[in-house]
Coordinates of C-alpha atoms and ligand atoms in Angstrom, one line a residue:
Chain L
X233 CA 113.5 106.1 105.1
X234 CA 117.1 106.7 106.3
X235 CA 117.4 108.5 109.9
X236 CA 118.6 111.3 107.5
X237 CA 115.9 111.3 105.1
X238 CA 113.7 111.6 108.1
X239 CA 116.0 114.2 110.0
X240 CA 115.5 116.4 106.6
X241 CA 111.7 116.1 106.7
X242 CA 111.4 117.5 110.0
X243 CA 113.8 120.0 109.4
X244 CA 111.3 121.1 106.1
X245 CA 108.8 121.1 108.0
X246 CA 110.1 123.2 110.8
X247 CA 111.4 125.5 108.3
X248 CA 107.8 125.9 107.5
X249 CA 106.4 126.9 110.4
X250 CA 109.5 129.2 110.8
X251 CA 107.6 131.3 108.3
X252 CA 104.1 131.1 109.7
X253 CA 106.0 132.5 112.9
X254 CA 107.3 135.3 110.7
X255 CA 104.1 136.1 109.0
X256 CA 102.2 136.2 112.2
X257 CA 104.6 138.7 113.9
X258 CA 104.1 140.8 110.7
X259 CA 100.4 140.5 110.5
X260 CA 100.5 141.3 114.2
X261 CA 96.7 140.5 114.4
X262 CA 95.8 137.4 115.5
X263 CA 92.4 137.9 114.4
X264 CA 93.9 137.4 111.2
X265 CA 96.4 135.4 111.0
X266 CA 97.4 133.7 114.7
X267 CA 100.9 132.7 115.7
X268 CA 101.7 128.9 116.3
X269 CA 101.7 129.0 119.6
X270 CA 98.5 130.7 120.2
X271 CA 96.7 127.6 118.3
X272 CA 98.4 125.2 121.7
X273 CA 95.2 126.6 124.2
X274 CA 92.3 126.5 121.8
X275 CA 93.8 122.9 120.8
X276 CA 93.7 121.5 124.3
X277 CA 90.9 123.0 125.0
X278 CA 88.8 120.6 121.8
X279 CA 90.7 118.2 122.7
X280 CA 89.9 118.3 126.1
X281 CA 86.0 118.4 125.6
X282 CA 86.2 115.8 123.2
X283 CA 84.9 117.9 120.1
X284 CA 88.1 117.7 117.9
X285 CA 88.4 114.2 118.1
X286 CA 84.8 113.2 117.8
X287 CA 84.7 115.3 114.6
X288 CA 88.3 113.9 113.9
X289 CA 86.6 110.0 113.6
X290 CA 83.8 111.3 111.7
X291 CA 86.0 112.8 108.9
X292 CA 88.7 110.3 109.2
X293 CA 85.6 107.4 108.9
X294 CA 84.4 109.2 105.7
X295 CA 88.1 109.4 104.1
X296 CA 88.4 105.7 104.8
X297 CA 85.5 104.3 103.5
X298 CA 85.5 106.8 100.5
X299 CA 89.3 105.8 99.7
X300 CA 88.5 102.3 100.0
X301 CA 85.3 102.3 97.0
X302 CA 87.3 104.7 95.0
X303 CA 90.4 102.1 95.1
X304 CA 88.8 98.8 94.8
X305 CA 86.3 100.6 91.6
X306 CA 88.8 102.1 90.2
X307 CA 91.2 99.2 90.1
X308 CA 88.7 97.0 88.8
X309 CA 87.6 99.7 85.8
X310 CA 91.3 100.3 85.0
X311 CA 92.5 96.3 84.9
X312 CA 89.3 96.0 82.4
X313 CA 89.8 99.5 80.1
X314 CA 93.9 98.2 80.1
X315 CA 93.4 94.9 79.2
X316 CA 90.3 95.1 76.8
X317 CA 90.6 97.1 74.0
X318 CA 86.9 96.7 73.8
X319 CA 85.9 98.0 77.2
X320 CA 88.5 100.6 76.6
X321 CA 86.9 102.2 73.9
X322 CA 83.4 102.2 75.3
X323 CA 84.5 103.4 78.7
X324 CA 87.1 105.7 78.1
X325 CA 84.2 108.5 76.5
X326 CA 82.5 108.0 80.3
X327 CA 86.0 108.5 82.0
X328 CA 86.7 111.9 80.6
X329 CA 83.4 113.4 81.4
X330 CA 83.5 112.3 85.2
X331 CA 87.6 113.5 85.1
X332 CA 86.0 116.9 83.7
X333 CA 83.1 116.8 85.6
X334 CA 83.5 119.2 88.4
X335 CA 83.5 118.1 92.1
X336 CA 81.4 120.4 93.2
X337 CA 78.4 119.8 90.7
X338 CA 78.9 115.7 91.4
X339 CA 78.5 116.3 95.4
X340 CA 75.5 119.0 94.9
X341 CA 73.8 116.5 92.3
X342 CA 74.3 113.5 95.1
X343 CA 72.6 115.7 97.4
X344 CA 70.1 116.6 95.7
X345 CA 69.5 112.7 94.1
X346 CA 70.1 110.9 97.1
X347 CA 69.5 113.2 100.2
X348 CA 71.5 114.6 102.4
X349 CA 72.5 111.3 103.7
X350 CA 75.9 109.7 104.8
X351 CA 76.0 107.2 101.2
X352 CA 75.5 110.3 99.3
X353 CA 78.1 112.0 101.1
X354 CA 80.7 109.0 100.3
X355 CA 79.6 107.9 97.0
X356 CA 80.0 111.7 95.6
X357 CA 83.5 111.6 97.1
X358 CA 84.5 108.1 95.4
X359 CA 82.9 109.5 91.9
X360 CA 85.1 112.2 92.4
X361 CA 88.5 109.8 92.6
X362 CA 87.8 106.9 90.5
X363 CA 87.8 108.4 87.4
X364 CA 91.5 109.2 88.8
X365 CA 92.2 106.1 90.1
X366 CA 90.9 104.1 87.0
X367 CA 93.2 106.3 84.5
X368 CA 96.3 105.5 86.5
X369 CA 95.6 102.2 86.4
X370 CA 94.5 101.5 83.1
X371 CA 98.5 102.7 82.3
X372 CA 99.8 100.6 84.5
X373 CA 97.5 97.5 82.9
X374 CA 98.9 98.3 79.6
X375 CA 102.6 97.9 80.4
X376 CA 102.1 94.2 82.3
X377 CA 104.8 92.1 80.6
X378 CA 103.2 90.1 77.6
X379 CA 106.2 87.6 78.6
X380 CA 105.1 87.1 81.7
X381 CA 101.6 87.0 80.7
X382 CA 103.0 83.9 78.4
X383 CA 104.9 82.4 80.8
X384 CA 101.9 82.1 83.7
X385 CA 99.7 80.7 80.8
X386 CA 102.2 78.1 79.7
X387 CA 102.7 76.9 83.3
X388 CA 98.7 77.2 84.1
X389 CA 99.5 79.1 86.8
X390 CA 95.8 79.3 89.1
X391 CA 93.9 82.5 88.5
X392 CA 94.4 83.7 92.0
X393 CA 98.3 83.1 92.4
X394 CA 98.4 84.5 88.8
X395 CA 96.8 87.8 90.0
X396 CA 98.4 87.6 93.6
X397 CA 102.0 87.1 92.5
X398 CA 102.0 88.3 88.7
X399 CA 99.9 90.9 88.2
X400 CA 100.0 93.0 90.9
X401 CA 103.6 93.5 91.9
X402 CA 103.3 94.6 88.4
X403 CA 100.9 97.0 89.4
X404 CA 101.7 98.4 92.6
X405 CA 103.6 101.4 91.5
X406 CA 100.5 102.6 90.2
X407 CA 98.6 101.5 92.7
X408 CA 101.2 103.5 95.4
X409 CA 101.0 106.5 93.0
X410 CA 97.1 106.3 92.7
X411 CA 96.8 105.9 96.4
X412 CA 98.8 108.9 97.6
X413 CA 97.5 111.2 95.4
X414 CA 94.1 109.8 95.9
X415 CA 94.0 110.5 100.1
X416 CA 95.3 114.1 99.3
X417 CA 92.4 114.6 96.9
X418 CA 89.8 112.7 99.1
X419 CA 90.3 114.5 102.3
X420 CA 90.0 117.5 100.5
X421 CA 87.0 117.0 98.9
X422 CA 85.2 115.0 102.0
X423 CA 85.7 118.4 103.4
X424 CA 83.7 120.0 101.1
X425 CA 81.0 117.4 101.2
X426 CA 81.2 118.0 105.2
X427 CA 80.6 122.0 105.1
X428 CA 77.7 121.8 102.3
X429 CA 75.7 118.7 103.6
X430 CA 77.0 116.8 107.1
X431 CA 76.6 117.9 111.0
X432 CA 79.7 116.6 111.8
X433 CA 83.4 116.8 110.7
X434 CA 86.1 118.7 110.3
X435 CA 84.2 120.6 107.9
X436 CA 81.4 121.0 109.5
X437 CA 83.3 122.7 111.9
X438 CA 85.1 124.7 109.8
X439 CA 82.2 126.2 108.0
X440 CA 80.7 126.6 111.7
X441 CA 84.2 128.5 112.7
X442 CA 83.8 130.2 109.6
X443 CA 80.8 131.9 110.3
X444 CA 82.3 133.1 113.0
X445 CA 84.8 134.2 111.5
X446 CA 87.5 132.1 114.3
X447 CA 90.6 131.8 112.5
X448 CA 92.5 130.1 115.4
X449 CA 89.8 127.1 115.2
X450 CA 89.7 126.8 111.6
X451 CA 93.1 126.0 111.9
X452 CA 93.2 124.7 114.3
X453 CA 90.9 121.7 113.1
X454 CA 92.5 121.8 109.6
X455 CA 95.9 121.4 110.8
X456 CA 94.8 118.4 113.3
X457 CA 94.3 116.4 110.3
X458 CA 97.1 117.4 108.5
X459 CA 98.9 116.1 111.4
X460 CA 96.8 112.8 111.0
X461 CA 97.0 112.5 107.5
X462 CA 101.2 112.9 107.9
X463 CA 100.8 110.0 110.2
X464 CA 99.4 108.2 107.9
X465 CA 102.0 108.7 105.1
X466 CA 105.1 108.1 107.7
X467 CA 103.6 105.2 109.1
X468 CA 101.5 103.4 106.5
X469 CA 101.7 104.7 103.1
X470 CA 106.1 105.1 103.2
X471 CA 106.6 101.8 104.8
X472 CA 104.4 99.6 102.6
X473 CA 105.7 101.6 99.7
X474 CA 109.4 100.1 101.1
X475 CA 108.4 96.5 101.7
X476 CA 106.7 96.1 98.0
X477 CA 110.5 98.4 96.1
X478 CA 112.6 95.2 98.6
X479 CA 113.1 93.4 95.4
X480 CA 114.5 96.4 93.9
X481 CA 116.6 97.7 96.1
X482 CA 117.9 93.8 96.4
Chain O
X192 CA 93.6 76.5 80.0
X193 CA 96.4 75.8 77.9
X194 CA 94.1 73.2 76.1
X195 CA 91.0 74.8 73.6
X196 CA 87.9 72.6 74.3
X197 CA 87.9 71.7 70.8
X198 CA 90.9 69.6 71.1
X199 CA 89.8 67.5 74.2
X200 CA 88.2 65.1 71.7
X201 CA 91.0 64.9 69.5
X202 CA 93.6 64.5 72.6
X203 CA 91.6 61.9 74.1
X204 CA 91.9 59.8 71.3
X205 CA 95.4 60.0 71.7
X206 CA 98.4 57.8 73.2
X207 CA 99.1 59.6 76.5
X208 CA 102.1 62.0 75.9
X209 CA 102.0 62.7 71.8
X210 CA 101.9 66.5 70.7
X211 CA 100.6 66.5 67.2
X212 CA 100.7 69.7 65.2
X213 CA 99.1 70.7 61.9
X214 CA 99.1 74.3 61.4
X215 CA 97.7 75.5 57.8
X216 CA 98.7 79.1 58.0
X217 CA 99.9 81.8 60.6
X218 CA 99.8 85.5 59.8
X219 CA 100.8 88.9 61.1
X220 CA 98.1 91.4 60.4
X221 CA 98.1 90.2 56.6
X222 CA 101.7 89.1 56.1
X223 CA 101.9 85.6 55.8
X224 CA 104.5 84.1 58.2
X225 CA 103.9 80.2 57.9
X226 CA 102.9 78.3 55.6
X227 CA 101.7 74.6 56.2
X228 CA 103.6 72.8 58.9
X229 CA 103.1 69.8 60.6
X230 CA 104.9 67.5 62.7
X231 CA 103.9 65.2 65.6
X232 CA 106.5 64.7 68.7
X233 CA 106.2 61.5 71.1
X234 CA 107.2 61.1 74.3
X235 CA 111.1 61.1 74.9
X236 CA 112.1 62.7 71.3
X237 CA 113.8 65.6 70.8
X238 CA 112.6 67.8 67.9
X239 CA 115.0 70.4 67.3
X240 CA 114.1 73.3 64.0
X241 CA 116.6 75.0 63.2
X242 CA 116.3 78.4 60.8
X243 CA 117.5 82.3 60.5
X244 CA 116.5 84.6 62.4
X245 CA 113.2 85.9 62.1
X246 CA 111.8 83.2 59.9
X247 CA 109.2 82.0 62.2
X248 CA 110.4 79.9 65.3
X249 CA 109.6 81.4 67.9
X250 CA 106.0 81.9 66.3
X251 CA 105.9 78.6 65.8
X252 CA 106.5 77.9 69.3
X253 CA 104.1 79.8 70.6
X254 CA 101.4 78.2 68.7
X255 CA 102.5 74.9 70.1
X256 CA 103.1 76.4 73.5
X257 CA 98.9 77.8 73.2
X258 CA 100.5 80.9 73.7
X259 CA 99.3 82.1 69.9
X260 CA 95.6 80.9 70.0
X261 CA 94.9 83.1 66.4
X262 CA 96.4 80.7 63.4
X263 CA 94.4 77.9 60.9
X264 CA 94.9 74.7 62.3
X265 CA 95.5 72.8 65.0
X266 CA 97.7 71.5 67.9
X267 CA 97.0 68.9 70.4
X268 CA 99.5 68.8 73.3
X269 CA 99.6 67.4 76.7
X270 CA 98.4 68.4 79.5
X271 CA 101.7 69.4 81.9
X272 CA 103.7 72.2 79.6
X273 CA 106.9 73.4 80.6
X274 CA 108.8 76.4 78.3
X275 CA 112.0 77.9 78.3
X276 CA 111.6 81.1 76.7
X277 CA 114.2 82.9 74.7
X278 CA 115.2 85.3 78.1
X279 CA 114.7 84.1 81.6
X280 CA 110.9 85.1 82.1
X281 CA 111.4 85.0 86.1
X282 CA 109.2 87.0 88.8
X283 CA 111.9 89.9 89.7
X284 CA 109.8 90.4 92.8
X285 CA 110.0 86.8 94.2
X286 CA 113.0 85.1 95.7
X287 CA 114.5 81.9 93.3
X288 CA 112.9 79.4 95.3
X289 CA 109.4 80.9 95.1
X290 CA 110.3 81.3 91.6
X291 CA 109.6 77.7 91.4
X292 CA 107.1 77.1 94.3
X293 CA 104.8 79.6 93.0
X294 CA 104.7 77.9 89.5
X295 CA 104.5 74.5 90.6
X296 CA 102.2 74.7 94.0
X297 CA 102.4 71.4 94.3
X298 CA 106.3 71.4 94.9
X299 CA 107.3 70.9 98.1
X300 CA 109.9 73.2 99.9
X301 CA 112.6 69.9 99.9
X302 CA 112.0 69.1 96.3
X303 CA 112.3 73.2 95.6
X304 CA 115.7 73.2 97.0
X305 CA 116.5 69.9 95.0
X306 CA 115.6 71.3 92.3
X307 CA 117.9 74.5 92.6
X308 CA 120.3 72.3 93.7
X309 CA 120.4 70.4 90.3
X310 CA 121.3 73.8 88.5
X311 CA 124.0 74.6 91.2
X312 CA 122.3 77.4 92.3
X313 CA 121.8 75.7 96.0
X314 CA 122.6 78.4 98.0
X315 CA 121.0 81.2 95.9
X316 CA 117.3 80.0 97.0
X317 CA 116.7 83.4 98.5
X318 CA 118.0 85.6 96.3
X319 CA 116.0 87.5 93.7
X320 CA 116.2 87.1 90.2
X321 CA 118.2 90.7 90.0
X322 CA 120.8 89.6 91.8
X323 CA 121.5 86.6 89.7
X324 CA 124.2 86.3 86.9
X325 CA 121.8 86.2 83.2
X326 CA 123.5 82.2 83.3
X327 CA 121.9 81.8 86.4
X328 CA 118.9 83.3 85.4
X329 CA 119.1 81.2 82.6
X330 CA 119.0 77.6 84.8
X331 CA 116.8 79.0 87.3
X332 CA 114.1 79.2 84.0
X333 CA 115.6 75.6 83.5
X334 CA 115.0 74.1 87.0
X335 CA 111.2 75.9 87.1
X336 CA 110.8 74.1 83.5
X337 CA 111.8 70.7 84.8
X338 CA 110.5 71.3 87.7
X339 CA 106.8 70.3 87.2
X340 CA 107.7 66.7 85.3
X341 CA 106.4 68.3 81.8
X342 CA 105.3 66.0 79.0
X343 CA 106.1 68.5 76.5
X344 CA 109.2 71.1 76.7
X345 CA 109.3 73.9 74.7
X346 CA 113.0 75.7 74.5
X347 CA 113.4 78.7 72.2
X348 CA 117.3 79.4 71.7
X349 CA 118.1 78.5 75.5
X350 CA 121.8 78.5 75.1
X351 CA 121.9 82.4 73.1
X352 CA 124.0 85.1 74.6
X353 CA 125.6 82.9 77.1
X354 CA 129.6 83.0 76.9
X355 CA 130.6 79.1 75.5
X356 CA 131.5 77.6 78.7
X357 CA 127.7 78.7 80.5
X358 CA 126.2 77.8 77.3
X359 CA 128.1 74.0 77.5
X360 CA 127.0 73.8 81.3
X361 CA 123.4 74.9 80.4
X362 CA 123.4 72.3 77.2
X363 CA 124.6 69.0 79.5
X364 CA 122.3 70.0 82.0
X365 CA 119.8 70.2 79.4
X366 CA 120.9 66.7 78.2
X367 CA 121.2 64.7 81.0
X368 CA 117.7 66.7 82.9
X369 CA 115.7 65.8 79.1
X370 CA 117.2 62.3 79.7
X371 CA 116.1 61.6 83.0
X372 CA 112.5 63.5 82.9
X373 CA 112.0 61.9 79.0
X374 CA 109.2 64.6 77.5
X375 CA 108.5 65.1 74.2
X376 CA 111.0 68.3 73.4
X377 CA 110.6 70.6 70.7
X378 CA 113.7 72.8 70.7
X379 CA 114.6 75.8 68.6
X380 CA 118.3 77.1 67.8
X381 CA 120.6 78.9 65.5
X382 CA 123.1 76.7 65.9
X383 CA 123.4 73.4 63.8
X384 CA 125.8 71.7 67.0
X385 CA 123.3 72.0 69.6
X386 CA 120.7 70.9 67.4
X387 CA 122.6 67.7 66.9
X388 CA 123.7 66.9 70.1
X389 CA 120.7 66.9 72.0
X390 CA 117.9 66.1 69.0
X391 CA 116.8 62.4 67.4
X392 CA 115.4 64.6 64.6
X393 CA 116.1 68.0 62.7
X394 CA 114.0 70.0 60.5
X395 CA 114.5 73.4 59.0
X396 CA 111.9 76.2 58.7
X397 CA 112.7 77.7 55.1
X398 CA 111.0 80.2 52.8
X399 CA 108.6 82.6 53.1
X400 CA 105.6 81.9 54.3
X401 CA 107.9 79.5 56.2
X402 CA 107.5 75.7 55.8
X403 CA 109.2 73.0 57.5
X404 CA 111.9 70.9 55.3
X405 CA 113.2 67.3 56.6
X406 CA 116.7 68.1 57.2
X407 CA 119.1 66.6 54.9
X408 CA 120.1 63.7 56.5
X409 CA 120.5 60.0 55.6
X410 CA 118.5 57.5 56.0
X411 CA 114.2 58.5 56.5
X412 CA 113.9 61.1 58.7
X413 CA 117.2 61.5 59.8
X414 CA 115.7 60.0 63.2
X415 CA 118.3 57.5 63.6
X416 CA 121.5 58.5 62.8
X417 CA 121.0 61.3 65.8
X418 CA 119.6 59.0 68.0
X419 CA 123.3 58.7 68.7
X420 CA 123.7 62.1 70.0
X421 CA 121.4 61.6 72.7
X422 CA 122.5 58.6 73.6
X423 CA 125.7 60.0 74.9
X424 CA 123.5 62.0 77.2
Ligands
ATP290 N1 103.5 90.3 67.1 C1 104.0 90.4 65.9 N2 103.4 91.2 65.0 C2 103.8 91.3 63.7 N3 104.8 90.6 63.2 C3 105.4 89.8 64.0 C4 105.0 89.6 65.4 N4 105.8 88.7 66.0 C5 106.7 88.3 65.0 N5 106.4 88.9 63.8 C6 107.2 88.7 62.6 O1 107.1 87.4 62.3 C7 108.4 86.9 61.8 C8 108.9 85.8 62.6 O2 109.2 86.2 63.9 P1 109.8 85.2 65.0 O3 109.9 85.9 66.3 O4 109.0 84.0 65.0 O5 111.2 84.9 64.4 P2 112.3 83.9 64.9 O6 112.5 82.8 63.8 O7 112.0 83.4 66.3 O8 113.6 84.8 64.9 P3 114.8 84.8 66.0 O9 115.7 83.7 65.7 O10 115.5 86.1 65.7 O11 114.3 84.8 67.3 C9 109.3 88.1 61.8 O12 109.4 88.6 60.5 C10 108.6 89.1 62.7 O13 108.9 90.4 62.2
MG291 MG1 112.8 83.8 68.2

């Protein structure tokens, strides 16, 4: 990203909480709605105690692990429904009952299956994503270049370079796409999975803030990782999105 | 995997090298596209077919190439392959020298950069195929296909859409790399003067399903009199 790009970004995002500032002085209860600056104490006070970030790893743990099953499943499933027209047709029923299936009823039916343990609490948030994931890629199998396809099968190119170097530069557009929308989604719903069944996490804390009705610490931990998951796009996500485009730009 | 188990009997059996093809029929969803065509290539000939467009050649060539696996008939080839396909086929995401490297893991970086070098495109090692000229694409596709010392070589119209002084570069780099490397070559064209310079034999894909025809020629076979052509290679 251009010093520019980035210079704009802030500037957005400044602009934004510009309008919180607005809306707070208008509310004038900070019961209700708290100005930005009244969120700096309660902040330094979790994370001066160490709750915020100890329920900041538990939450960031679960996103991670749930990201990574619902990537590497999904990836698989849609390389298979792209390429196989076979596998398509008998998967592709499954996929659009577990895209319609709601995420609510998926985690409540983990709970209730599994326990209200840690794999059920991970496993209903990958369900939720890799009927996503799998759809994205299954697009992005069926556009791989037949020519290129050829031209790695004339030359016997080895199965791994084939897939290393062939097949997945083809791929990582979708796999970028899939990715970015898939942390946005799986935070989201990890939260959910956090207030209705976990004792820790940024959920849990939030439904434990909610009861008491403390709308400075609900956002105060919801906006915490916002802040992480920005991180993550800026310094992760963007960058590796750059390196793989080089050839492009080139 | 460019070789069907069924043919490892039939290839054994063979003198090291010969790419023997008998293909009985080849159609698209129905519409018949070949007919019966056979032909058999040894090592160091060049087979060129020549034909209109859309008759068949490039079908044919991907049957040969194992490409096609879903015709009647059979092919036996050698092991090491190497095909120039109509356009470039390059990795657009991997530099001109991994282009090759990647292909061919057993080239070394040295013998890479010789290779480039042969094609004149030395000092372009780094560069990706998008910021190449379409003529350098064109003998980058040429280095990676010479590049692994192939026993057959498949070229399907390498010389099309190249302005007349690339396409005479491209064609006696073609010549002198098919005369130093010797593989069997099976070449498709349009154009009758290519055909003849570089070939030792000619036949013409005609009719509908397409069959092959020896080309009118003197002499049996025609194998001979442009035996001369590559000589001057
Ligand atoms: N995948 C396919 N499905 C259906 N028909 C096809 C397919 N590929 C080729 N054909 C048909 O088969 C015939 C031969 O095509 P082919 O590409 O082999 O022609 P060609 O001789 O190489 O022509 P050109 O000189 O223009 O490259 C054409 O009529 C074409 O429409
Ligand atoms: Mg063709």
């Amino acid at each position: 990203m251009s010093p520019e790009a980035r210079g704009t970004g802030a500037l957005s995002l400044a602009a934004l909480l510009g309008l919180w500032a607005v809306a707070a002085l208008l509310t004038g209860d900070a019961m209700i709605l708290p100005a930005p600056w009244e969120l700096v104490a309660p902040l330094l006070q979790e994370v001066r105690s160490g709750e915020l970030p100890r329920h900041l790893g538990a939450t960031l743990g679960r996103v991670i692990a749930a990201f990574l099953l619902a990537m590497s499943i999904g990836v698989a499933l849609g390389l298979v429904m792209g390429r196989s027209a076979r596998a398509d047709r008998w998967l592709d029923p499954w996929l659009v009952v577990f895209l319609n299936l709601p995420a609510l009823v998926v985690i409540v039916l983990c709970y209730l299956w599994i326990g209200l343990t840690e794999v059920a609490a991970i496993l209903a948030v990958s369900l939720n994503k890799i009927p996503n994931v799998a759809t994205v890629l299954r697009e992005g199998a069926r556009a791989l270049s037949p020519d290129l396809d050829a031209m790695a099968r004339v030359y016997a190119m080895p199965a791994r370079t084939r897939l290393r170097h062939v097949i997945l530069p083809q791929l990582a557009p979708y796999i970028a796409g899939a990715a970015r929308s898939g942390v946005a989604l799986i935070w989201k719903i990890v939260l959910v999975v956090e207030f209705l069944g976990r004792s820790n996490g940024i959920g849990f804390q939030i439904h434990m803030y909610f009861q008491l009705f403390d709308v400075a610490m609900v956002l105060v931990y919801a906006l915490s990782f916002i802040a992480v998951m920005l991180v993550v796009e800026w310094r992760i996500l963007q960058p590796w999105e750059r390196r793989v485009r080089r050839w492009r730009a080139a | 995997m460019a070789h069907p188990a069924t043919l490892g009997a039939a290839r054994a059996a063979l003198a090291g090298g010969m790419t023997e093809v008998a293909i009985r029929a080849k159609a698209f969803g129905g519409t018949p596209v070949l007919g019966p065509v056979a032909f058999s290539i040894a090592a160091g000939d060049v087979l060129a077919i020549l034909g209109p467009s859309g008759i068949g050649k490039s079908t044919l060539l991907r049957i040969v190439a194992g490409i096609d696996r879903d015709f009647e008939g059979r092919v036996t080839r050698p092991d090491r392959l190497a095909m120039v396909f109509q356009e470039p086929v390059l990795l657009p995401w991997r530099s001109a020298l991994d282009n090759l490297r990647l292909v061919h893991p057993g080239l070394s970086q040295s013998a890479a950069r010789a290779a480039l070098d042969r094609v004149g495109l030395g000092d372009k090692g780094a560069a990706f195929p998008g910021q190449l000229s379409l003529g350098q694409q064109r003998r980058l596709a040429l280095a990676r296909a010479f590049a692994g010392r192939p026993e057959l070589l498949i070229l399907d119209e390498p010389f099309v859409s190249l302005d007349p002084e690339t396409a005479e570069t491209m064609l006696m780099l073609t010549e002198s790399l098919i005369a130093e490397a010797r593989p069997a070559t099976l070449l498709v064209t349009h154009a009758e003067a290519e055909a003849a310079r570089l070939a030792t034999r000619i036949l013409r894909l005609t009719g509908r399903p397409a069959t092959l025809a020896e080309d009118a020629a003197p002499g049996q076979g025609g194998a001979d009199d442009k035996g001369e052509g590559h000589g001057r290679a």
